[in-house]
mmCIF file of C-alpha atoms and ligand atoms in Angstrom:
data_model
loop_
_atom_site.group_PDB
_atom_site.id
_atom_site.type_symbol
_atom_site.label_atom_id
_atom_site.label_comp_id
_atom_site.label_asym_id
_atom_site.label_seq_id
_atom_site.Cartn_x
_atom_site.Cartn_y
_atom_site.Cartn_z
ATOM 1 C CA MET A 197 144.697 137.981 79.173
ATOM 2 C CA GLN A 198 143.275 140.194 81.851
ATOM 3 C CA GLN A 199 139.658 140.058 82.700
ATOM 4 C CA THR A 200 138.265 143.585 82.724
ATOM 5 C CA ALA A 201 134.559 142.778 82.130
ATOM 6 C CA LYS A 202 132.013 143.002 84.912
ATOM 7 C CA ILE A 203 130.453 139.634 85.607
ATOM 8 C CA ILE A 204 126.660 139.692 85.366
ATOM 9 C CA ASP A 205 125.479 137.617 88.222
ATOM 10 C CA GLY A 206 122.476 135.682 87.076
ATOM 11 C CA LYS A 207 122.231 133.845 90.320
ATOM 12 C CA LEU A 208 121.716 137.099 92.263
ATOM 13 C CA LEU A 209 119.056 138.465 89.852
ATOM 14 C CA ALA A 210 117.304 135.054 89.972
ATOM 15 C CA GLN A 211 117.295 135.120 93.732
ATOM 16 C CA ASN A 212 115.665 138.576 93.831
ATOM 17 C CA LEU A 213 113.030 137.619 91.257
ATOM 18 C CA ARG A 214 112.378 134.218 93.016
ATOM 19 C CA ALA A 215 111.732 135.944 96.321
ATOM 20 C CA GLU A 216 109.096 138.108 94.508
ATOM 21 C CA ILE A 217 107.526 134.989 92.930
ATOM 22 C CA ALA A 218 107.442 133.169 96.359
ATOM 23 C CA SER A 219 105.564 136.161 97.753
ATOM 24 C CA GLY A 220 103.107 136.012 94.856
ATOM 25 C CA VAL A 221 102.571 132.270 95.303
ATOM 26 C CA ALA A 222 101.910 132.788 99.080
ATOM 27 C CA ALA A 223 99.479 135.619 98.296
ATOM 28 C CA LEU A 224 97.533 133.499 95.790
ATOM 29 C CA LYS A 225 97.358 130.632 98.314
ATOM 30 C CA ALA A 226 96.096 133.003 101.070
ATOM 31 C CA SER A 227 93.535 134.837 98.898
ATOM 32 C CA LYS A 228 92.173 132.109 96.634
ATOM 33 C CA GLY A 229 93.449 128.836 98.234
ATOM 34 C CA VAL A 230 95.249 128.014 95.010
ATOM 35 C CA VAL A 231 98.645 126.442 94.843
ATOM 36 C CA PRO A 232 100.282 126.786 91.442
ATOM 37 C CA GLY A 233 101.004 123.353 89.848
ATOM 38 C CA LEU A 234 103.587 122.566 87.268
ATOM 39 C CA ALA A 235 103.870 119.218 85.469
ATOM 40 C CA VAL A 236 107.186 118.269 83.976
ATOM 41 C CA ILE A 237 107.299 115.496 81.356
ATOM 42 C CA LEU A 238 110.746 113.952 80.873
ATOM 43 C CA VAL A 239 111.218 111.257 78.235
ATOM 44 C CA GLY A 240 114.326 109.180 78.562
ATOM 45 C CA ASP A 241 117.350 109.730 80.728
ATOM 46 C CA ASP A 242 119.634 112.137 78.907
ATOM 47 C CA PRO A 243 121.858 113.368 81.760
ATOM 48 C CA ALA A 244 121.605 117.017 80.866
ATOM 49 C CA SER A 245 117.808 116.865 80.677
ATOM 50 C CA VAL A 246 117.644 115.016 83.933
ATOM 51 C CA SER A 247 119.775 117.691 85.577
ATOM 52 C CA TYR A 248 117.599 120.616 84.156
ATOM 53 C CA VAL A 249 114.453 118.904 85.375
ATOM 54 C CA THR A 250 115.833 118.294 88.859
ATOM 55 C CA ALA A 251 116.866 121.992 88.996
ATOM 56 C CA LYS A 252 113.374 123.076 87.858
ATOM 57 C CA GLU A 253 111.617 120.924 90.511
ATOM 58 C CA LYS A 254 113.905 122.170 93.304
ATOM 59 C CA ALA A 255 113.211 125.815 92.264
ATOM 60 C CA CYS A 256 109.449 125.073 92.261
ATOM 61 C CA ALA A 257 109.594 123.664 95.824
ATOM 62 C CA GLU A 258 111.564 126.675 97.059
ATOM 63 C CA ALA A 259 108.929 129.028 95.656
ATOM 64 C CA GLY A 260 105.983 127.091 97.031
ATOM 65 C CA ILE A 261 104.907 125.743 93.529
ATOM 66 C CA ALA A 262 103.776 122.112 93.466
ATOM 67 C CA SER A 263 105.648 120.196 90.784
ATOM 68 C CA ARG A 264 104.714 116.778 89.429
ATOM 69 C CA GLU A 265 107.223 114.762 87.316
ATOM 70 C CA ILE A 266 106.000 112.417 84.636
ATOM 71 C CA ARG A 267 108.829 110.227 83.575
ATOM 72 C CA LEU A 268 108.506 108.080 80.498
ATOM 73 C CA PRO A 269 111.137 105.697 79.034
ATOM 74 C CA ALA A 270 113.109 106.725 75.899
ATOM 75 C CA THR A 271 111.102 103.973 74.041
ATOM 76 C CA ALA A 272 107.740 105.702 74.845
ATOM 77 C CA ARG A 273 105.508 105.995 71.887
ATOM 78 C CA GLU A 274 104.225 109.342 70.799
ATOM 79 C CA SER A 275 100.668 108.374 71.655
ATOM 80 C CA GLU A 276 101.709 107.710 75.284
ATOM 81 C CA ILE A 277 103.156 111.201 75.537
ATOM 82 C CA LEU A 278 100.107 112.695 73.963
ATOM 83 C CA SER A 279 97.776 110.800 76.334
ATOM 84 C CA ALA A 280 99.806 112.198 79.321
ATOM 85 C CA ILE A 281 99.455 115.742 77.966
ATOM 86 C CA ASP A 282 95.704 115.229 77.395
ATOM 87 C CA ALA A 283 95.251 114.193 81.080
ATOM 88 C CA LEU A 284 97.279 117.224 82.280
ATOM 89 C CA ASN A 285 95.291 119.544 80.062
ATOM 90 C CA CYS A 286 92.180 118.459 81.947
ATOM 91 C CA ASP A 287 93.733 118.380 85.434
ATOM 92 C CA ARG A 288 92.541 121.503 87.383
ATOM 93 C CA THR A 289 95.417 121.268 89.895
ATOM 94 C CA ILE A 290 98.006 121.610 86.997
ATOM 95 C CA HIS A 291 98.474 125.206 85.713
ATOM 96 C CA GLY A 292 101.603 124.706 83.718
ATOM 97 C CA ILE A 293 102.885 121.876 81.462
ATOM 98 C CA LEU A 294 106.494 121.551 80.361
ATOM 99 C CA VAL A 295 107.858 118.865 78.115
ATOM 100 C CA GLN A 296 111.656 118.782 78.493
ATOM 101 C CA LEU A 297 113.380 118.978 75.085
ATOM 102 C CA PRO A 298 115.040 117.333 73.162
ATOM 103 C CA LEU A 299 112.641 114.436 72.729
ATOM 104 C CA PRO A 300 113.853 111.072 71.305
ATOM 105 C CA CYS A 301 114.102 111.171 67.469
ATOM 106 C CA SER A 302 111.229 108.675 67.174
ATOM 107 C CA VAL A 303 108.824 111.280 68.534
ATOM 108 C CA SER A 304 107.591 114.399 66.769
ATOM 109 C CA ALA A 305 108.456 117.332 69.073
ATOM 110 C CA LYS A 306 106.063 119.431 66.919
ATOM 111 C CA ALA A 307 103.129 117.068 67.560
ATOM 112 C CA VAL A 308 103.905 116.967 71.298
ATOM 113 C CA ILE A 309 104.180 120.701 71.672
ATOM 114 C CA ASP A 310 101.039 121.270 69.656
ATOM 115 C CA ALA A 311 99.081 119.035 72.155
ATOM 116 C CA ILE A 312 99.758 121.326 75.144
ATOM 117 C CA ALA A 313 96.818 123.625 75.914
ATOM 118 C CA PRO A 314 98.053 127.176 75.190
ATOM 119 C CA GLU A 315 96.810 128.394 78.592
ATOM 120 C CA LYS A 316 99.137 125.825 80.269
ATOM 121 C CA ASP A 317 102.032 126.335 77.891
ATOM 122 C CA VAL A 318 104.422 127.971 80.389
ATOM 123 C CA ASP A 319 107.427 127.494 78.057
ATOM 124 C CA GLY A 320 105.631 129.624 75.423
ATOM 125 C CA PHE A 321 106.439 127.036 72.763
ATOM 126 C CA THR A 322 103.015 126.314 71.213
ATOM 127 C CA PRO A 323 102.214 127.926 67.830
ATOM 128 C CA VAL A 324 99.440 129.931 69.569
ATOM 129 C CA ASN A 325 101.877 131.520 72.055
ATOM 130 C CA ALA A 326 104.671 131.871 69.529
ATOM 131 C CA GLY A 327 102.284 133.673 67.149
ATOM 132 C CA LYS A 328 100.863 135.940 69.900
ATOM 133 C CA MET A 329 104.436 136.874 70.926
ATOM 134 C CA LEU A 330 105.255 137.766 67.308
ATOM 135 C CA ILE A 331 102.268 140.160 67.013
ATOM 136 C CA GLY A 332 102.700 141.518 70.569
ATOM 137 C CA ASP A 333 99.552 140.000 72.074
ATOM 138 C CA ASP A 334 99.525 139.040 75.775
ATOM 139 C CA CYS A 335 101.040 135.506 76.100
ATOM 140 C CA PHE A 336 103.522 133.419 77.960
ATOM 141 C CA LEU A 337 106.949 134.618 76.847
ATOM 142 C CA PRO A 338 109.538 131.841 76.292
ATOM 143 C CA CYS A 339 111.650 131.566 79.384
ATOM 144 C CA THR A 340 115.276 131.906 78.138
ATOM 145 C CA PRO A 341 114.634 134.948 75.910
ATOM 146 C CA HIS A 342 112.554 136.635 78.592
ATOM 147 C CA GLY A 343 115.306 135.937 81.193
ATOM 148 C CA ILE A 344 117.922 137.354 78.798
ATOM 149 C CA ILE A 345 116.066 140.590 78.459
ATOM 150 C CA LYS A 346 115.924 140.790 82.342
ATOM 151 C CA LEU A 347 119.595 140.113 82.585
ATOM 152 C CA ILE A 348 120.668 142.727 80.061
ATOM 153 C CA GLU A 349 118.556 145.307 81.931
ATOM 154 C CA PHE A 350 120.142 144.084 85.230
ATOM 155 C CA SER A 351 123.647 144.664 83.740
ATOM 156 C CA GLY A 352 122.699 148.388 83.577
ATOM 157 C CA MET A 353 122.411 148.569 79.775
ATOM 158 C CA ASP A 354 119.529 150.514 78.286
ATOM 159 C CA LEU A 355 118.737 148.588 75.089
ATOM 160 C CA ARG A 356 116.959 151.471 73.411
ATOM 161 C CA GLY A 357 118.664 152.341 70.185
ATOM 162 C CA LYS A 358 121.436 149.748 70.812
ATOM 163 C CA HIS A 359 122.616 147.210 68.240
ATOM 164 C CA ALA A 360 121.969 143.671 69.402
ATOM 165 C CA VAL A 361 123.486 140.745 67.548
ATOM 166 C CA VAL A 362 121.899 137.340 68.221
ATOM 167 C CA ILE A 363 123.893 134.251 67.199
ATOM 168 C CA GLY A 364 121.671 131.169 66.585
ATOM 169 C CA ARG A 365 118.160 130.849 65.185
ATOM 170 C CA SER A 366 116.565 128.181 67.350
ATOM 171 C CA ASN A 367 112.836 128.257 68.082
ATOM 172 C CA ILE A 368 113.672 128.209 71.812
ATOM 173 C CA VAL A 369 116.114 131.149 71.974
ATOM 174 C CA GLY A 370 117.476 132.876 68.888
ATOM 175 C CA LYS A 371 114.227 133.574 66.898
ATOM 176 C CA PRO A 372 111.998 134.591 69.833
ATOM 177 C CA LEU A 373 114.779 136.654 71.336
ATOM 178 C CA ALA A 374 115.251 138.605 68.083
ATOM 179 C CA VAL A 375 111.503 139.342 68.163
ATOM 180 C CA LEU A 376 111.538 140.477 71.867
ATOM 181 C CA LEU A 377 114.509 142.739 71.392
ATOM 182 C CA SER A 378 112.882 144.457 68.408
ATOM 183 C CA ARG A 379 109.619 145.190 70.275
ATOM 184 C CA LYS A 380 108.941 148.857 70.682
ATOM 185 C CA GLU A 381 109.218 148.814 74.507
ATOM 186 C CA VAL A 382 112.829 147.338 74.160
ATOM 187 C CA ASN A 383 113.629 149.142 70.860
ATOM 188 C CA ALA A 384 116.989 147.521 70.023
ATOM 189 C CA THR A 385 118.193 147.156 66.419
ATOM 190 C CA VAL A 386 118.549 143.492 65.872
ATOM 191 C CA THR A 387 120.863 141.382 63.586
ATOM 192 C CA LEU A 388 120.268 137.586 63.634
ATOM 193 C CA CYS A 389 123.386 135.579 62.672
ATOM 194 C CA HIS A 390 123.264 131.846 62.029
ATOM 195 C CA THR A 391 125.137 129.048 60.321
ATOM 196 C CA GLY A 392 124.422 130.650 56.931
ATOM 197 C CA THR A 393 126.176 133.887 57.867
ATOM 198 C CA PRO A 394 129.531 133.853 56.051
ATOM 199 C CA ASP A 395 131.476 136.170 58.383
ATOM 200 C CA MET A 396 129.697 136.742 61.703
ATOM 201 C CA SER A 397 132.456 138.869 63.020
ATOM 202 C CA LEU A 398 131.493 141.636 60.489
ATOM 203 C CA PHE A 399 128.284 141.993 62.602
ATOM 204 C CA THR A 400 129.470 141.128 66.052
ATOM 205 C CA ARG A 401 132.235 143.748 65.981
ATOM 206 C CA GLN A 402 129.529 146.420 65.551
ATOM 207 C CA ALA A 403 127.281 145.138 68.322
ATOM 208 C CA ASP A 404 126.665 146.845 71.649
ATOM 209 C CA VAL A 405 125.414 143.442 72.968
ATOM 210 C CA VAL A 406 126.101 140.002 71.579
ATOM 211 C CA ILE A 407 123.806 137.088 72.652
ATOM 212 C CA VAL A 408 125.358 133.754 71.670
ATOM 213 C CA ALA A 409 123.030 130.778 71.528
ATOM 214 C CA ALA A 410 124.693 128.568 68.996
ATOM 215 C CA GLY A 411 125.198 125.367 71.057
ATOM 216 C CA ARG A 412 128.893 125.183 70.088
ATOM 217 C CA PRO A 413 131.830 126.170 72.338
ATOM 218 C CA GLY A 414 134.180 128.820 70.894
ATOM 219 C CA THR A 415 131.519 130.422 68.669
ATOM 220 C CA LEU A 416 132.360 133.911 69.979
ATOM 221 C CA SER A 417 135.906 135.093 70.888
ATOM 222 C CA GLY A 418 137.302 138.400 72.124
ATOM 223 C CA SER A 419 138.622 139.387 68.715
ATOM 224 C CA MET A 420 135.052 139.313 67.434
ATOM 225 C CA ILE A 421 133.656 141.954 69.798
ATOM 226 C CA LYS A 422 133.800 145.661 70.296
ATOM 227 C CA PRO A 423 135.576 146.911 73.417
ATOM 228 C CA GLY A 424 132.984 147.431 76.191
ATOM 229 C CA ALA A 425 130.227 145.299 74.503
ATOM 230 C CA VAL A 426 127.923 143.194 76.741
ATOM 231 C CA VAL A 427 128.176 139.445 76.082
ATOM 232 C CA ILE A 428 125.324 137.158 77.062
ATOM 233 C CA ASP A 429 126.353 133.476 76.754
ATOM 234 C CA VAL A 430 123.375 131.038 76.507
ATOM 235 C CA GLY A 431 125.455 127.934 75.754
ATOM 236 C CA VAL A 432 125.767 125.087 78.154
ATOM 237 C CA ASN A 433 128.250 122.569 76.833
ATOM 238 C CA ARG A 434 129.751 119.540 78.703
ATOM 239 C CA LEU A 435 133.474 119.172 77.995
ATOM 240 C CA PRO A 436 135.238 116.028 79.276
ATOM 241 C CA ASP A 437 137.502 116.899 82.243
ATOM 242 C CA PRO A 438 138.825 113.918 84.307
ATOM 243 C CA SER A 439 140.025 116.410 86.982
ATOM 244 C CA ARG A 440 136.370 117.153 87.924
ATOM 245 C CA PRO A 441 134.313 114.874 90.166
ATOM 246 C CA LYS A 442 131.585 114.459 87.454
ATOM 247 C CA GLY A 443 134.211 113.931 84.726
ATOM 248 C CA PHE A 444 133.144 117.113 82.784
ATOM 249 C CA ARG A 445 133.069 120.822 83.067
ATOM 250 C CA LEU A 446 130.425 123.208 81.722
ATOM 251 C CA VAL A 447 131.498 125.880 79.237
ATOM 252 C CA GLY A 448 129.364 128.349 77.231
ATOM 253 C CA ASP A 449 129.453 129.212 73.571
ATOM 254 C CA ALA A 450 131.827 132.153 74.134
ATOM 255 C CA ASP A 451 135.447 131.820 74.857
ATOM 256 C CA PHE A 452 135.196 133.357 78.328
ATOM 257 C CA GLU A 453 138.800 134.368 78.868
ATOM 258 C CA SER A 454 139.268 136.281 75.551
ATOM 259 C CA CYS A 455 135.762 137.849 75.677
ATOM 260 C CA ALA A 456 136.085 138.950 79.320
ATOM 261 C CA ALA A 457 139.305 140.788 78.425
ATOM 262 C CA VAL A 458 137.437 142.958 75.815
ATOM 263 C CA ALA A 459 133.754 143.062 76.916
ATOM 264 C CA GLY A 460 132.287 145.556 79.346
ATOM 265 C CA ALA A 461 130.131 142.887 80.973
ATOM 266 C CA ILE A 462 129.724 139.136 80.466
ATOM 267 C CA THR A 463 127.528 136.304 81.867
ATOM 268 C CA PRO A 464 129.368 133.312 83.325
ATOM 269 C CA VAL A 465 128.541 129.637 82.552
ATOM 270 C CA PRO A 466 127.185 128.327 84.842
ATOM 271 C CA GLY A 467 125.534 131.057 86.900
ATOM 272 C CA GLY A 468 124.457 133.413 84.024
ATOM 273 C CA VAL A 469 121.455 132.796 81.830
ATOM 274 C CA GLY A 470 120.540 129.300 83.283
ATOM 275 C CA PRO A 471 119.098 130.531 86.674
ATOM 276 C CA LEU A 472 116.968 133.113 84.745
ATOM 277 C CA THR A 473 115.401 130.481 82.477
ATOM 278 C CA ILE A 474 114.165 128.561 85.515
ATOM 279 C CA THR A 475 113.050 131.749 87.211
ATOM 280 C CA MET A 476 110.896 132.838 84.181
ATOM 281 C CA LEU A 477 109.323 129.416 84.229
ATOM 282 C CA LEU A 478 108.241 129.930 87.846
ATOM 283 C CA TRP A 479 106.972 133.356 86.848
ATOM 284 C CA ASN A 480 104.857 131.990 84.011
ATOM 285 C CA THR A 481 103.520 129.170 86.174
ATOM 286 C CA LEU A 482 102.450 131.651 88.815
ATOM 287 C CA GLU A 483 100.814 133.762 86.086
ATOM 288 C CA ALA A 484 99.003 130.704 84.667
ATOM 289 C CA ALA A 485 97.622 129.852 88.135
ATOM 290 C CA LYS A 486 96.477 133.533 88.752
ATOM 291 C CA ARG A 487 94.595 133.538 85.493
ATOM 292 C CA HIS A 488 92.686 130.412 86.346
ATOM 293 C CA ALA A 489 92.179 130.960 90.064
HETATM 294 N N1 GUN B 689 115.517 122.164 76.589
HETATM 295 C C1 GUN B 689 116.421 123.214 76.539
HETATM 296 N N2 GUN B 689 115.912 124.341 76.974
HETATM 297 C C2 GUN B 689 114.570 124.105 77.279
HETATM 298 C C3 GUN B 689 113.532 124.911 77.700
HETATM 299 O O1 GUN B 689 113.620 126.127 77.989
HETATM 300 N N3 GUN B 689 112.325 124.284 77.884
HETATM 301 C C4 GUN B 689 112.136 122.988 77.588
HETATM 302 N N4 GUN B 689 110.963 122.414 77.815
HETATM 303 N N5 GUN B 689 113.124 122.171 77.128
HETATM 304 C C5 GUN B 689 114.308 122.735 76.988
#
């Protein structure tokens, strides 16, 4: 199959936005003497989570944002995590707090997220920020959905009046993305498909843009999309591959080869959505620091 789709370079867009953020960080430091601070709480040692947290900390350092890692064992009690969050909520040098998900099953992710002060919730996951986003109030937008909107605009597509199909209804990506796409300033028509949708291809074949965030490789294939459609692949799945130094390779939720032969543009995995998620986290952390400077 021949790849005809344009590759949407998430790394390039992230690089451009991160240069802007680094300037904003330097300006805040020069004018108010404030260095934005991000605390990252990591519970346990899930390899994918460790790798995300490392990437977030590296990006902070490059932008001039101070990051502090709080590492707790997988056996940590919920009360220990809540105490760590309480301390960070009161710490004036910390403007953003991020708890890397997923958390161990023994801990209530809801209770932990609820404990983060909404003004430091740079992931946009607390009920206060999720509610504000829903009604269009000023708030921290969740990083992956916000980054996806930026990526689609960067691909050259004007979303106004277009049909966007979102696959997956997670609180982190699918649900908030459907809300953002349907906002008046974006103005797309949105269909949200999920595991209860009997035949997704009925919807995806009509879509101008398909965003797949299902957490399962092969969820979207070329036969399911309209020629020229834009495909945004949010999936990051590790497939065993002994020929690779790390013993695995990363694939998205879309079958890249078949989709790239039909789509007009497509994001790669890695190098598509991932760099934007981290970039929007830096953006929110700078915003949080500005508001409290
Ligand atoms: N796990 C997967 N994606 C995310 C994210 O955007 N934020 C946090 N905190 N955890 C995640």
